[in-house]
Short mmCIF file of N, CA and C in Angstrom, two decimals:
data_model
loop_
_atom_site.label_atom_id
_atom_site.label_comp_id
_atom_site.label_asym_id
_atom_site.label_seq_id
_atom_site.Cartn_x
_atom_site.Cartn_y
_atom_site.Cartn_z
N UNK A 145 -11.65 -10.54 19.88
CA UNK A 145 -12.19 -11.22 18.70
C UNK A 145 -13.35 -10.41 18.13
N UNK A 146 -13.43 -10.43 16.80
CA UNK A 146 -14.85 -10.15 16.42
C UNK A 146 -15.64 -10.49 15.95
N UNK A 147 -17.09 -10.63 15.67
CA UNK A 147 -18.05 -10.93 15.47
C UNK A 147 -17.67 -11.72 13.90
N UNK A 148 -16.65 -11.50 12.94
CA UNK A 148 -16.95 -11.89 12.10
C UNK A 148 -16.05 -13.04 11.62
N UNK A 149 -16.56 -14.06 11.56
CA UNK A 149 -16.29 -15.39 11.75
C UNK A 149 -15.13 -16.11 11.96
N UNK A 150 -14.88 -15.14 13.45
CA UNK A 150 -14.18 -15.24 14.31
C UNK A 150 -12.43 -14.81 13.99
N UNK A 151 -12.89 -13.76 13.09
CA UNK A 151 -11.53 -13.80 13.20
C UNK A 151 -10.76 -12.24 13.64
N UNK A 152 -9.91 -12.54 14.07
CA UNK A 152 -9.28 -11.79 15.16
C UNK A 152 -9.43 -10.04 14.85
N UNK A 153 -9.80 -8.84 15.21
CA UNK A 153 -9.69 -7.80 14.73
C UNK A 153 -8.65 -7.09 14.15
N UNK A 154 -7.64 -7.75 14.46
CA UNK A 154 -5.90 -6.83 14.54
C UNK A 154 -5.88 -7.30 13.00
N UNK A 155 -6.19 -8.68 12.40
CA UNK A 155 -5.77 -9.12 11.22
C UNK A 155 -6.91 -8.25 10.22
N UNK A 156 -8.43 -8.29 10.49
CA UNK A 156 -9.19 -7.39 9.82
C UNK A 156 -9.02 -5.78 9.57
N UNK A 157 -8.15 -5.27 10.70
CA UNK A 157 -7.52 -4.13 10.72
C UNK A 157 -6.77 -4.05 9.10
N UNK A 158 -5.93 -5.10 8.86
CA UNK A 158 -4.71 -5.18 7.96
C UNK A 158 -5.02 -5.56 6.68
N UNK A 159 -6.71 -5.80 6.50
CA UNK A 159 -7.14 -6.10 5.17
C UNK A 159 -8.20 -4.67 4.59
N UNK A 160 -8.08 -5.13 3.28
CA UNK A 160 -9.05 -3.97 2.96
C UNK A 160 -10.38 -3.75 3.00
N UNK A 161 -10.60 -3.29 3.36
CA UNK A 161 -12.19 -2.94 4.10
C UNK A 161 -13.44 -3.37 2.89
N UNK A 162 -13.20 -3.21 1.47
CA UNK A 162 -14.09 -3.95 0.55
C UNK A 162 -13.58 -5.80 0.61
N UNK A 163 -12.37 -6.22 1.79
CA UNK A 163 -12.64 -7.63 1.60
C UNK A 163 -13.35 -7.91 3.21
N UNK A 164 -13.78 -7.23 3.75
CA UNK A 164 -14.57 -7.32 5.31
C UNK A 164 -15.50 -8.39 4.48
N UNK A 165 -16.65 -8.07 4.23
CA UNK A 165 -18.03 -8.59 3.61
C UNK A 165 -17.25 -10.35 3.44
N UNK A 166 -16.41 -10.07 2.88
CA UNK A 166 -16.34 -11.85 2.14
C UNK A 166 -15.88 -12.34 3.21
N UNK A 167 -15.60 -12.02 4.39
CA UNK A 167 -15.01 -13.41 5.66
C UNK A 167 -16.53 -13.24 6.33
N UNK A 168 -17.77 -12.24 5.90
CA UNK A 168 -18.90 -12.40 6.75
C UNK A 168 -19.82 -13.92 6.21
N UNK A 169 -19.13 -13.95 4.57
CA UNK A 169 -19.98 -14.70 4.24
C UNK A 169 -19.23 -16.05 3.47
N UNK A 170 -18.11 -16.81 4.30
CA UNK A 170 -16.99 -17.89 3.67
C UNK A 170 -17.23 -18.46 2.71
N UNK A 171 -18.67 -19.13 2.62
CA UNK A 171 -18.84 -19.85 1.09
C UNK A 171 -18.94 -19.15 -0.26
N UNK A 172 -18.88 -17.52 -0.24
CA UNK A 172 -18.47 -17.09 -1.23
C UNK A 172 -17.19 -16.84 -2.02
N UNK A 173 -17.34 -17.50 -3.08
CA UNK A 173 -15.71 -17.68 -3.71
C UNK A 173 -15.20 -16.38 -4.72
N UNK A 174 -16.51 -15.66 -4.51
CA UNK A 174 -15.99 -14.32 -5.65
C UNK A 174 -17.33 -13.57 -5.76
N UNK A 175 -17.03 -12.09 -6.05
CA UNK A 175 -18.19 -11.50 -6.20
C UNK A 175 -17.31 -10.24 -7.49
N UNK A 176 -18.44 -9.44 -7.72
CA UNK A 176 -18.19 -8.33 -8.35
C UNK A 176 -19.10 -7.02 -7.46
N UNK A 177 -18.28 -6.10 -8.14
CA UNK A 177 -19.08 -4.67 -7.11
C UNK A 177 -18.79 -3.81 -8.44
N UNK A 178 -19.79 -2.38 -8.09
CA UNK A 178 -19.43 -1.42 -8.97
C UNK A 178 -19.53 -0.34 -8.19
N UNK A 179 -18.43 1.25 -8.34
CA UNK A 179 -19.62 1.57 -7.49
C UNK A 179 -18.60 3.37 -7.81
N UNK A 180 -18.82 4.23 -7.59
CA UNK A 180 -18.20 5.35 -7.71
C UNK A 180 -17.24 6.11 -7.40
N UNK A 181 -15.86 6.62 -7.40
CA UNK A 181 -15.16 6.53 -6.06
C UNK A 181 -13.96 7.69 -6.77
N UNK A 182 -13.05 7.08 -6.11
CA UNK A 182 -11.39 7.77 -6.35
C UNK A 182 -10.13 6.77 -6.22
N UNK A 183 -9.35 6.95 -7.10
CA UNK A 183 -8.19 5.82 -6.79
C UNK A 183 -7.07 6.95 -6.54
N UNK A 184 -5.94 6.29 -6.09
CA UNK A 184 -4.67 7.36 -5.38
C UNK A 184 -3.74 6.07 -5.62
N UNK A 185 -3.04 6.12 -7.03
CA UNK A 185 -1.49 4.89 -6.64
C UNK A 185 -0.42 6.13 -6.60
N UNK A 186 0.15 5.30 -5.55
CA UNK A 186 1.42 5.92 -4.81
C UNK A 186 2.95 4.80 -4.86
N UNK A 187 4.09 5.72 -5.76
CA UNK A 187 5.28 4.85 -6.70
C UNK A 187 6.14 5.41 -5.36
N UNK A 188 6.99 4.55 -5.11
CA UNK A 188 8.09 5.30 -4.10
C UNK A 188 9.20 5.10 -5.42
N UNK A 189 9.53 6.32 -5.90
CA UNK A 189 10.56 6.40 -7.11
C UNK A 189 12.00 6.01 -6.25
N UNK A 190 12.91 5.75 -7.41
CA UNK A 190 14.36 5.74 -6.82
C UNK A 190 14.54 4.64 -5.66
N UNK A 191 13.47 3.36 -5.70
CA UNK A 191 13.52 2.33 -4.87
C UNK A 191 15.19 1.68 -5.73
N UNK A 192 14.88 1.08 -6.65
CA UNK A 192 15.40 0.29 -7.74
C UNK A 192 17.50 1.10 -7.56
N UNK A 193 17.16 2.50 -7.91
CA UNK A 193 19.11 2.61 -7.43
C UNK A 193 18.92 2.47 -6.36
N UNK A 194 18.45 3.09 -4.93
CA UNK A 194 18.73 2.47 -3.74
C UNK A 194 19.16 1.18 -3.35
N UNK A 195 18.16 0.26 -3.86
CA UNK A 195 18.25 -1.55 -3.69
C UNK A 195 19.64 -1.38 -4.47
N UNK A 196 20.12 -1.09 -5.61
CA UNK A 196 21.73 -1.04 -6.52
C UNK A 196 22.58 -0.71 -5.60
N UNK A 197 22.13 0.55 -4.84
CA UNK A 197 23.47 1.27 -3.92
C UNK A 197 23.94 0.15 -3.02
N UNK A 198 22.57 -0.45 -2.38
CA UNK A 198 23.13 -0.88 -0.96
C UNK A 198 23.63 -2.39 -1.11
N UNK A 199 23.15 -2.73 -2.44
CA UNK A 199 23.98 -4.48 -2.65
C UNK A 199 25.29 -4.05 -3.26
N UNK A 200 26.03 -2.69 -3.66
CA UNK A 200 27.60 -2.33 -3.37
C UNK A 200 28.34 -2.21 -2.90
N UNK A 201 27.27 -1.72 -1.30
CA UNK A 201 28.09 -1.25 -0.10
C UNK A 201 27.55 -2.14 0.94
N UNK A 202 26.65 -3.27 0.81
CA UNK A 202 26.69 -3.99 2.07
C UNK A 202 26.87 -5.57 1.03
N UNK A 203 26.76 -6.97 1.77
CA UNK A 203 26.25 -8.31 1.72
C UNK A 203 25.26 -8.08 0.87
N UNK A 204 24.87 -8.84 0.52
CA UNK A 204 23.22 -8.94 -0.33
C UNK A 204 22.69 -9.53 1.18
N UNK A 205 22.71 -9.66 2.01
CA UNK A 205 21.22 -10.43 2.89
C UNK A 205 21.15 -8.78 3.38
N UNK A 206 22.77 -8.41 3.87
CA UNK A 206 22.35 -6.97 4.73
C UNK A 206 21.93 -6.11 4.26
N UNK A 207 22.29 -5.61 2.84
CA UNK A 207 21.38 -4.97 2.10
C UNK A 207 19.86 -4.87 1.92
N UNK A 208 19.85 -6.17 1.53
CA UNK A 208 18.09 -6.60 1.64
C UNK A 208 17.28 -6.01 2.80
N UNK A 209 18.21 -6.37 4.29
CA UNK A 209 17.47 -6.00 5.07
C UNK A 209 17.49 -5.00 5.63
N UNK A 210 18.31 -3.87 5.30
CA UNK A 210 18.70 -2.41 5.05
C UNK A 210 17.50 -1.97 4.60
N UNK A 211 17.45 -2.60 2.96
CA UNK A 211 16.27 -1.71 2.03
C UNK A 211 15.14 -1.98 2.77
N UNK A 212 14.92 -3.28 3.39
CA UNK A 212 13.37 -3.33 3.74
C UNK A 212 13.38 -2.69 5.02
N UNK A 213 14.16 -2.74 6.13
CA UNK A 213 14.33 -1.37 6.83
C UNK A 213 13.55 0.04 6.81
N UNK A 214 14.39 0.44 5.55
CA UNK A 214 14.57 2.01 5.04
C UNK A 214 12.55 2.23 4.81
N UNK A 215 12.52 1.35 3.44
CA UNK A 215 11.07 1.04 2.77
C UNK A 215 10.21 0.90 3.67
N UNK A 216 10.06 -0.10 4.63
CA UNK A 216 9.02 0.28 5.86
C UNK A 216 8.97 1.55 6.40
N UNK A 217 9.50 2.33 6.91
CA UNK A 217 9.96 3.22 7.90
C UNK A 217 9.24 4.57 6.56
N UNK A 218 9.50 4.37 5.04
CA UNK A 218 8.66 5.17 4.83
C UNK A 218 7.50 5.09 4.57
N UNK A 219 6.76 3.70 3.97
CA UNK A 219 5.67 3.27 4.18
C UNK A 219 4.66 3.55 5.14
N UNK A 220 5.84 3.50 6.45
CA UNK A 220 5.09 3.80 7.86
C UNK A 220 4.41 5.27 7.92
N UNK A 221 5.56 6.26 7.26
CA UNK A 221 4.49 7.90 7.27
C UNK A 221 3.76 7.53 6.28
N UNK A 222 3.67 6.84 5.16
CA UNK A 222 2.73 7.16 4.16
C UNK A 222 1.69 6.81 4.54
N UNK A 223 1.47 5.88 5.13
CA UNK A 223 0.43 4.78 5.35
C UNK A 223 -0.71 5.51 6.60
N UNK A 224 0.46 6.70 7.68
CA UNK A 224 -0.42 7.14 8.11
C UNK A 224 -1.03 8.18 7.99
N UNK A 225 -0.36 9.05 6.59
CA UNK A 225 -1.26 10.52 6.03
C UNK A 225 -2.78 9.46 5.33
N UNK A 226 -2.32 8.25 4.79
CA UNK A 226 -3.23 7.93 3.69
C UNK A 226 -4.41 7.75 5.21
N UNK A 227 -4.56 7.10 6.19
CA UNK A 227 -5.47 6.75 7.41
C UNK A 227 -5.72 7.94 7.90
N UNK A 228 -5.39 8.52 7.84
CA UNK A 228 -5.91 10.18 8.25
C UNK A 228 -7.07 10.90 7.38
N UNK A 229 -6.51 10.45 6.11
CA UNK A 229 -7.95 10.99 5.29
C UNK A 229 -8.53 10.28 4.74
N UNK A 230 -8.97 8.88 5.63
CA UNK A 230 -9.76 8.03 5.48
C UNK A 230 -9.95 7.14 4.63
N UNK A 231 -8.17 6.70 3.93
CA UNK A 231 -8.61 6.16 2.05
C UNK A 231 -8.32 4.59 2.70
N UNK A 232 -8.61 3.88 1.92
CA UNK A 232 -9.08 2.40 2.31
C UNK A 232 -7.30 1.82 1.20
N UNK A 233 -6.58 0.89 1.75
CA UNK A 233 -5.45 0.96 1.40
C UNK A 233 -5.97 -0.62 0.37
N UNK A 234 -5.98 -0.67 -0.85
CA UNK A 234 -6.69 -2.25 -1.50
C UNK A 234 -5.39 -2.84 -1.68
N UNK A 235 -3.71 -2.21 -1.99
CA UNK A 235 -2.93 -3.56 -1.68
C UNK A 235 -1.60 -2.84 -1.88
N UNK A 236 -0.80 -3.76 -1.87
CA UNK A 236 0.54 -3.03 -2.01
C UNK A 236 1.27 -4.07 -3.05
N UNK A 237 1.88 -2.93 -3.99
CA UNK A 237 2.63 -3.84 -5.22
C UNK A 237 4.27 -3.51 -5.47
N UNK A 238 5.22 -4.18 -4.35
CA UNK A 238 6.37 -4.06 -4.75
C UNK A 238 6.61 -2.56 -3.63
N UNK A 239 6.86 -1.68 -4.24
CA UNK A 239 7.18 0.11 -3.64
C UNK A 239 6.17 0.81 -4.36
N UNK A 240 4.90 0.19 -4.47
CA UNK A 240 4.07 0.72 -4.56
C UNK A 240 2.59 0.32 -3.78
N UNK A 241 1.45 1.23 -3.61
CA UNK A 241 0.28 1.33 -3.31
C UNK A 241 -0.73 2.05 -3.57
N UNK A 242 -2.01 0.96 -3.84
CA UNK A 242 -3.42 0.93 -4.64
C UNK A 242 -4.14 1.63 -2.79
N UNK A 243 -4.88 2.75 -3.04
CA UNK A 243 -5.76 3.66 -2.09
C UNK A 243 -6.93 3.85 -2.62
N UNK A 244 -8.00 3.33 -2.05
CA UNK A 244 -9.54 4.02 -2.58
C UNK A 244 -10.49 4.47 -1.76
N UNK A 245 -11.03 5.61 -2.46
CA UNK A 245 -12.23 6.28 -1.71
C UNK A 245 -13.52 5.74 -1.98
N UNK A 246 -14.62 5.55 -1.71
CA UNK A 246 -15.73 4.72 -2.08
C UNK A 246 -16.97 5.41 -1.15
N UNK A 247 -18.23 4.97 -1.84
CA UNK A 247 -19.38 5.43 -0.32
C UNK A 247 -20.14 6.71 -0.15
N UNK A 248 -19.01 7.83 -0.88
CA UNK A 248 -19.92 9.32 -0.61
C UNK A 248 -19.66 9.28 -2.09
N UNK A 249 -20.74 10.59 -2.16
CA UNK A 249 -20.84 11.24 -3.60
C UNK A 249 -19.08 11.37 -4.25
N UNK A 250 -19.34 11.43 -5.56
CA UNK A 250 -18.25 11.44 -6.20
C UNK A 250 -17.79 12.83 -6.06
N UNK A 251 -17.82 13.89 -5.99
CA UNK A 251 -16.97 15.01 -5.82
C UNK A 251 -16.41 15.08 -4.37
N UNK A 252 -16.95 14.30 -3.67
CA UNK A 252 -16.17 14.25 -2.04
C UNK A 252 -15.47 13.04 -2.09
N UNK A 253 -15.64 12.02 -2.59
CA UNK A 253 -14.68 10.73 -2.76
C UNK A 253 -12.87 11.38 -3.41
N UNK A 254 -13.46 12.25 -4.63
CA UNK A 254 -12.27 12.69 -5.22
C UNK A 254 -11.90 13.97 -4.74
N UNK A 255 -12.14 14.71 -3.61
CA UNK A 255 -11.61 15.76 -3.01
C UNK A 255 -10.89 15.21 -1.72
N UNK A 256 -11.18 13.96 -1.19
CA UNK A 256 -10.32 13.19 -0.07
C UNK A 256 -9.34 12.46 -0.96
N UNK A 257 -9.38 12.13 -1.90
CA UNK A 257 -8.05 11.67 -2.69
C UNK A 257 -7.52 12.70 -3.24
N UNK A 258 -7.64 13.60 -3.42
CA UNK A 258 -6.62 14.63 -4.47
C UNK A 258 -6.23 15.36 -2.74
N UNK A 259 -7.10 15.48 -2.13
CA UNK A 259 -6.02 16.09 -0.39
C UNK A 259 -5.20 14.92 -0.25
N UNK A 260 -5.13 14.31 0.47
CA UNK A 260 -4.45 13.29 0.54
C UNK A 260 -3.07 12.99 -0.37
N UNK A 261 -3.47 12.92 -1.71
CA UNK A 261 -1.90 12.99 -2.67
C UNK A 261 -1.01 14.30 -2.06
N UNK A 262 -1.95 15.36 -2.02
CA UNK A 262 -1.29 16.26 -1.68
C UNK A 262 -0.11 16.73 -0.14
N UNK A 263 -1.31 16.18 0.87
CA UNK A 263 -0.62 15.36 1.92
C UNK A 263 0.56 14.75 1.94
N UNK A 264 0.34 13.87 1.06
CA UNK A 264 1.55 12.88 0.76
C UNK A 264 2.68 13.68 0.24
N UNK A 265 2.77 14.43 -0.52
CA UNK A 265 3.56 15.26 -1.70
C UNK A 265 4.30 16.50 -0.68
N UNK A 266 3.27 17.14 0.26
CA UNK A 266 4.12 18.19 0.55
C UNK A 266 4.62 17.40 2.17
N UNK A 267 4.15 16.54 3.05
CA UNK A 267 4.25 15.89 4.02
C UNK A 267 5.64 15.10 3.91
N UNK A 268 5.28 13.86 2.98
CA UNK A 268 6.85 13.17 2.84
C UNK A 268 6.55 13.14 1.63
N UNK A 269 7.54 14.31 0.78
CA UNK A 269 7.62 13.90 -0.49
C UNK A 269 9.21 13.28 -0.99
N UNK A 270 9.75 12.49 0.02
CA UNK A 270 10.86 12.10 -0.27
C UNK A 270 11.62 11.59 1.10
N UNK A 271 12.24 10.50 1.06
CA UNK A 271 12.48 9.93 1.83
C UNK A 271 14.64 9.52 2.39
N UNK A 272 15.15 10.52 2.86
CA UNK A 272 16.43 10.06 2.41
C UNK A 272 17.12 9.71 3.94
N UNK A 273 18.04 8.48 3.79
CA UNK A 273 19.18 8.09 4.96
C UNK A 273 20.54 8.08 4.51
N UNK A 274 21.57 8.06 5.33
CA UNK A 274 23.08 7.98 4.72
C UNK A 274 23.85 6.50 5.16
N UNK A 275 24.14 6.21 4.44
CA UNK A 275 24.99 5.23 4.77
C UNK A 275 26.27 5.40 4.26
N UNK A 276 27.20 4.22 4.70
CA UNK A 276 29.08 4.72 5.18
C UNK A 276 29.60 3.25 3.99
N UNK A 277 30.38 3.95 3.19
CA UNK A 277 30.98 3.01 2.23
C UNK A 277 32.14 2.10 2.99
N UNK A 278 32.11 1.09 3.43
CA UNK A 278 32.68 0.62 4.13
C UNK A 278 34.07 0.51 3.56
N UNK A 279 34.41 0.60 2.03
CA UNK A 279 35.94 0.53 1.65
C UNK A 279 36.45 2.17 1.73
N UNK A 280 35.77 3.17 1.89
CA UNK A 280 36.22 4.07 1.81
C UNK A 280 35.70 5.12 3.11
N UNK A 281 34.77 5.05 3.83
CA UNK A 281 34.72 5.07 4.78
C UNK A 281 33.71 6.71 4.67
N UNK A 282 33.40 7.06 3.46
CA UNK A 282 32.75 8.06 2.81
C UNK A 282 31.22 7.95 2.81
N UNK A 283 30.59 9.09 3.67
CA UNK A 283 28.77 8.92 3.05
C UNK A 283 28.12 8.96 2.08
N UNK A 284 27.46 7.96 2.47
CA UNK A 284 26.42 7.93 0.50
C UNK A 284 25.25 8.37 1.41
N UNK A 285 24.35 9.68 0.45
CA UNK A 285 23.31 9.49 0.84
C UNK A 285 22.45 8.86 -0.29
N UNK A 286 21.35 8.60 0.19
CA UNK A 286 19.78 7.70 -0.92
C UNK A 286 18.76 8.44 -0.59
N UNK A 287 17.96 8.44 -1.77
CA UNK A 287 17.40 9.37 -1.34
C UNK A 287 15.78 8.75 -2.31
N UNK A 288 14.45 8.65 -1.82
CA UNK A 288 13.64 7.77 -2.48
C UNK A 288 12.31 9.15 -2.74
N UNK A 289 11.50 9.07 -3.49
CA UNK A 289 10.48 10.20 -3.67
C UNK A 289 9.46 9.71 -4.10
N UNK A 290 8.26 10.48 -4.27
CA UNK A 290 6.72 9.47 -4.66
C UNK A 290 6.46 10.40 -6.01
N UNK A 291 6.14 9.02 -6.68
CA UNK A 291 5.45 9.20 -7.98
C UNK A 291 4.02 9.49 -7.78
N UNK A 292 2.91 10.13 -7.49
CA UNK A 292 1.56 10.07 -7.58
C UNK A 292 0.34 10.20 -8.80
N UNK A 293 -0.51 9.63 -8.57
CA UNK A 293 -1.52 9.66 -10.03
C UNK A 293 -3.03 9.05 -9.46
N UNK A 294 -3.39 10.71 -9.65
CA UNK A 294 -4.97 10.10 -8.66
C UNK A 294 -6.01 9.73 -10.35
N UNK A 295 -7.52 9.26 -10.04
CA UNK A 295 -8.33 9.43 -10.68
C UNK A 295 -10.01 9.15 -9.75
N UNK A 296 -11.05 9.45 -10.85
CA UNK A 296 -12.32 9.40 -10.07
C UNK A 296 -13.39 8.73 -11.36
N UNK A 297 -14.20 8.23 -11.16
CA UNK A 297 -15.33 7.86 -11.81
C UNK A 297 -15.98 6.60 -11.18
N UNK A 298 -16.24 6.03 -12.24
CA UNK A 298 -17.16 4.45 -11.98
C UNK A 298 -15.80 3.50 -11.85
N UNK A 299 -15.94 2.16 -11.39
CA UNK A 299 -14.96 1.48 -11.09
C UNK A 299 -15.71 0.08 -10.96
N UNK A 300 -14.76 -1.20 -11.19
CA UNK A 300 -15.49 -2.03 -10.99
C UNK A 300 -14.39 -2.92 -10.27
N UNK A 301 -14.97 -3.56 -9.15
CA UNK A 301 -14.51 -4.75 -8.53
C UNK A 301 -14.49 -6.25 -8.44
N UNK A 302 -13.41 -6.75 -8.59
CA UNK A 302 -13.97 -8.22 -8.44
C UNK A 302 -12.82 -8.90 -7.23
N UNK A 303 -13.69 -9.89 -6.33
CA UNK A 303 -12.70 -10.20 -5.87
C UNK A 303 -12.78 -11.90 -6.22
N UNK A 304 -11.72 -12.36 -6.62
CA UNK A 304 -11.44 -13.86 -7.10
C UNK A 304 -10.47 -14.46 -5.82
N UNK A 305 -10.89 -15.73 -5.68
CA UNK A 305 -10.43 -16.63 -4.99
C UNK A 305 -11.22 -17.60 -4.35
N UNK A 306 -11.15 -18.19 -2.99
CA UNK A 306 -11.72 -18.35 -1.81
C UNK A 306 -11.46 -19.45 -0.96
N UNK A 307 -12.57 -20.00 -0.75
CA UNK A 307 -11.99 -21.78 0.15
C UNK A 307 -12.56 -22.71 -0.67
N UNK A 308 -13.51 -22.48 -1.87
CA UNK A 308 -13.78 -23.60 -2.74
C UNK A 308 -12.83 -23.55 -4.00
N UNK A 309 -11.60 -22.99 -3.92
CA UNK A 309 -11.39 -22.52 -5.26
C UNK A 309 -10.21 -23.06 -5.47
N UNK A 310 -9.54 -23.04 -6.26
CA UNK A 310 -8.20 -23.54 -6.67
C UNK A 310 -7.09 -22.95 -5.89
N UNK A 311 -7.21 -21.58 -5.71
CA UNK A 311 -6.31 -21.08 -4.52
C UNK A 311 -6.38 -21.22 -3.22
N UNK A 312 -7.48 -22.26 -2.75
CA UNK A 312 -7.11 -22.57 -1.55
C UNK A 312 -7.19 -21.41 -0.39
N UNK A 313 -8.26 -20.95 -0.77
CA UNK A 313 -8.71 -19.63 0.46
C UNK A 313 -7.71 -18.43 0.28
N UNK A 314 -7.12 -17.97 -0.85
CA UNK A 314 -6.43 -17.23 -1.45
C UNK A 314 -7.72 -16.43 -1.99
N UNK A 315 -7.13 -14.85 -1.68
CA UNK A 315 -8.26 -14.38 -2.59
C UNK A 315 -7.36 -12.66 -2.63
N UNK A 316 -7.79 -12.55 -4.32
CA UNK A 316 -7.56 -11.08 -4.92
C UNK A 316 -8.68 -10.15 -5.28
N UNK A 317 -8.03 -8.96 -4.83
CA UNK A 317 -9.05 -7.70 -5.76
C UNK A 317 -8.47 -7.35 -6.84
N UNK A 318 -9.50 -7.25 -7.68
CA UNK A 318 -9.10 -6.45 -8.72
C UNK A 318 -10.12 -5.54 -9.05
N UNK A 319 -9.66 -4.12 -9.56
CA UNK A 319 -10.34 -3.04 -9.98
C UNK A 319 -10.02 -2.82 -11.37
N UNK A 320 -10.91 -2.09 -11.99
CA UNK A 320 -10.87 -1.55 -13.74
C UNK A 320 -12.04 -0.63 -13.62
N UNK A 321 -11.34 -0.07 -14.47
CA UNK A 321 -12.85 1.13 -14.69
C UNK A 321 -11.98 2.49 -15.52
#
């Protein structure tokens, strides 16, 4: 357990490190931050025909659980070049993911995000498995790749929600800048 109001470390592990602060302090239902940094969104392209291929050649449940299969498994390398160079993961949208640098000067915030894309790009820049057309008995391969698009400056945070709020201890980040 840890110190912070009591809740378990493995789950604080799995959140983003700018929402640590708000379980230190529960009766806050929202704050704003500003502060200098680097963003890194990362597109896994060619999700969308994959999910097409495999509701042709399997069930729709087996498919589904094919793609989410496949999609974890590359998530899983991405997720650990992005923890290697220290980027703070703020959420995941669909076959995609929001990465930020924060804390040091701005030319080192945006030199750990532009390594890192790069990481990503020459490390796994593409993700492919085969699967067997079951009426014809022929391999398909799929094959998925990353869209990347870093940036750096000022940024602003808010996080909305909480336990007094309409969402019911639901709570989002959002960034702009």
């Amino acid at each position: 357990m840890s110190d912070i109001e009591g809740h378990d470390d493995r789950i604080l592990a799995l959140l983003p490190e700018v929402l640590h602060p708000v379980l230190t302090k529960p009766k806050q239902d929202a704050f704003t931050e500003q502060y200098e940094g680097a963003l890194l969104f990362v597109d896994v392209a060619g999700f969308s025909a994959v999910a097409n291929q495999l509701q042709k050649l399997q069930n729709e449940a087996e498919g589904a659980e094919s793609l989410s299969h496949h999609l974890n498994g590359y998530f899983t390398r991405l997720i650990q070049v992005v923890k290697r160079h220290h980027g703070d993961i703020i959420f995941f949208s669909g076959d995609a993911m929001m990465v930020a640098w924060k804390g040091a000067p701005l030319p080192v915030s945006c030199a750990a995000c532009f390594r890192t894309g790069a990481a990503l790009l020459s490390e796994t820049p593409e993700y492919s498995f085969t699967l067997s057309d079951e009426t014809t008995n022929n391999p398909i391969t799929c094959t998925m790749k990353l869209h990347i698009g870093a940036s750096g400056g000022v940024y602003h945070g808010l996080v909305v929600g909480g336990k007094g709020s309409v969402h019911l201890g639901k709570w989002k980040y959002l960034l702009g800048g």
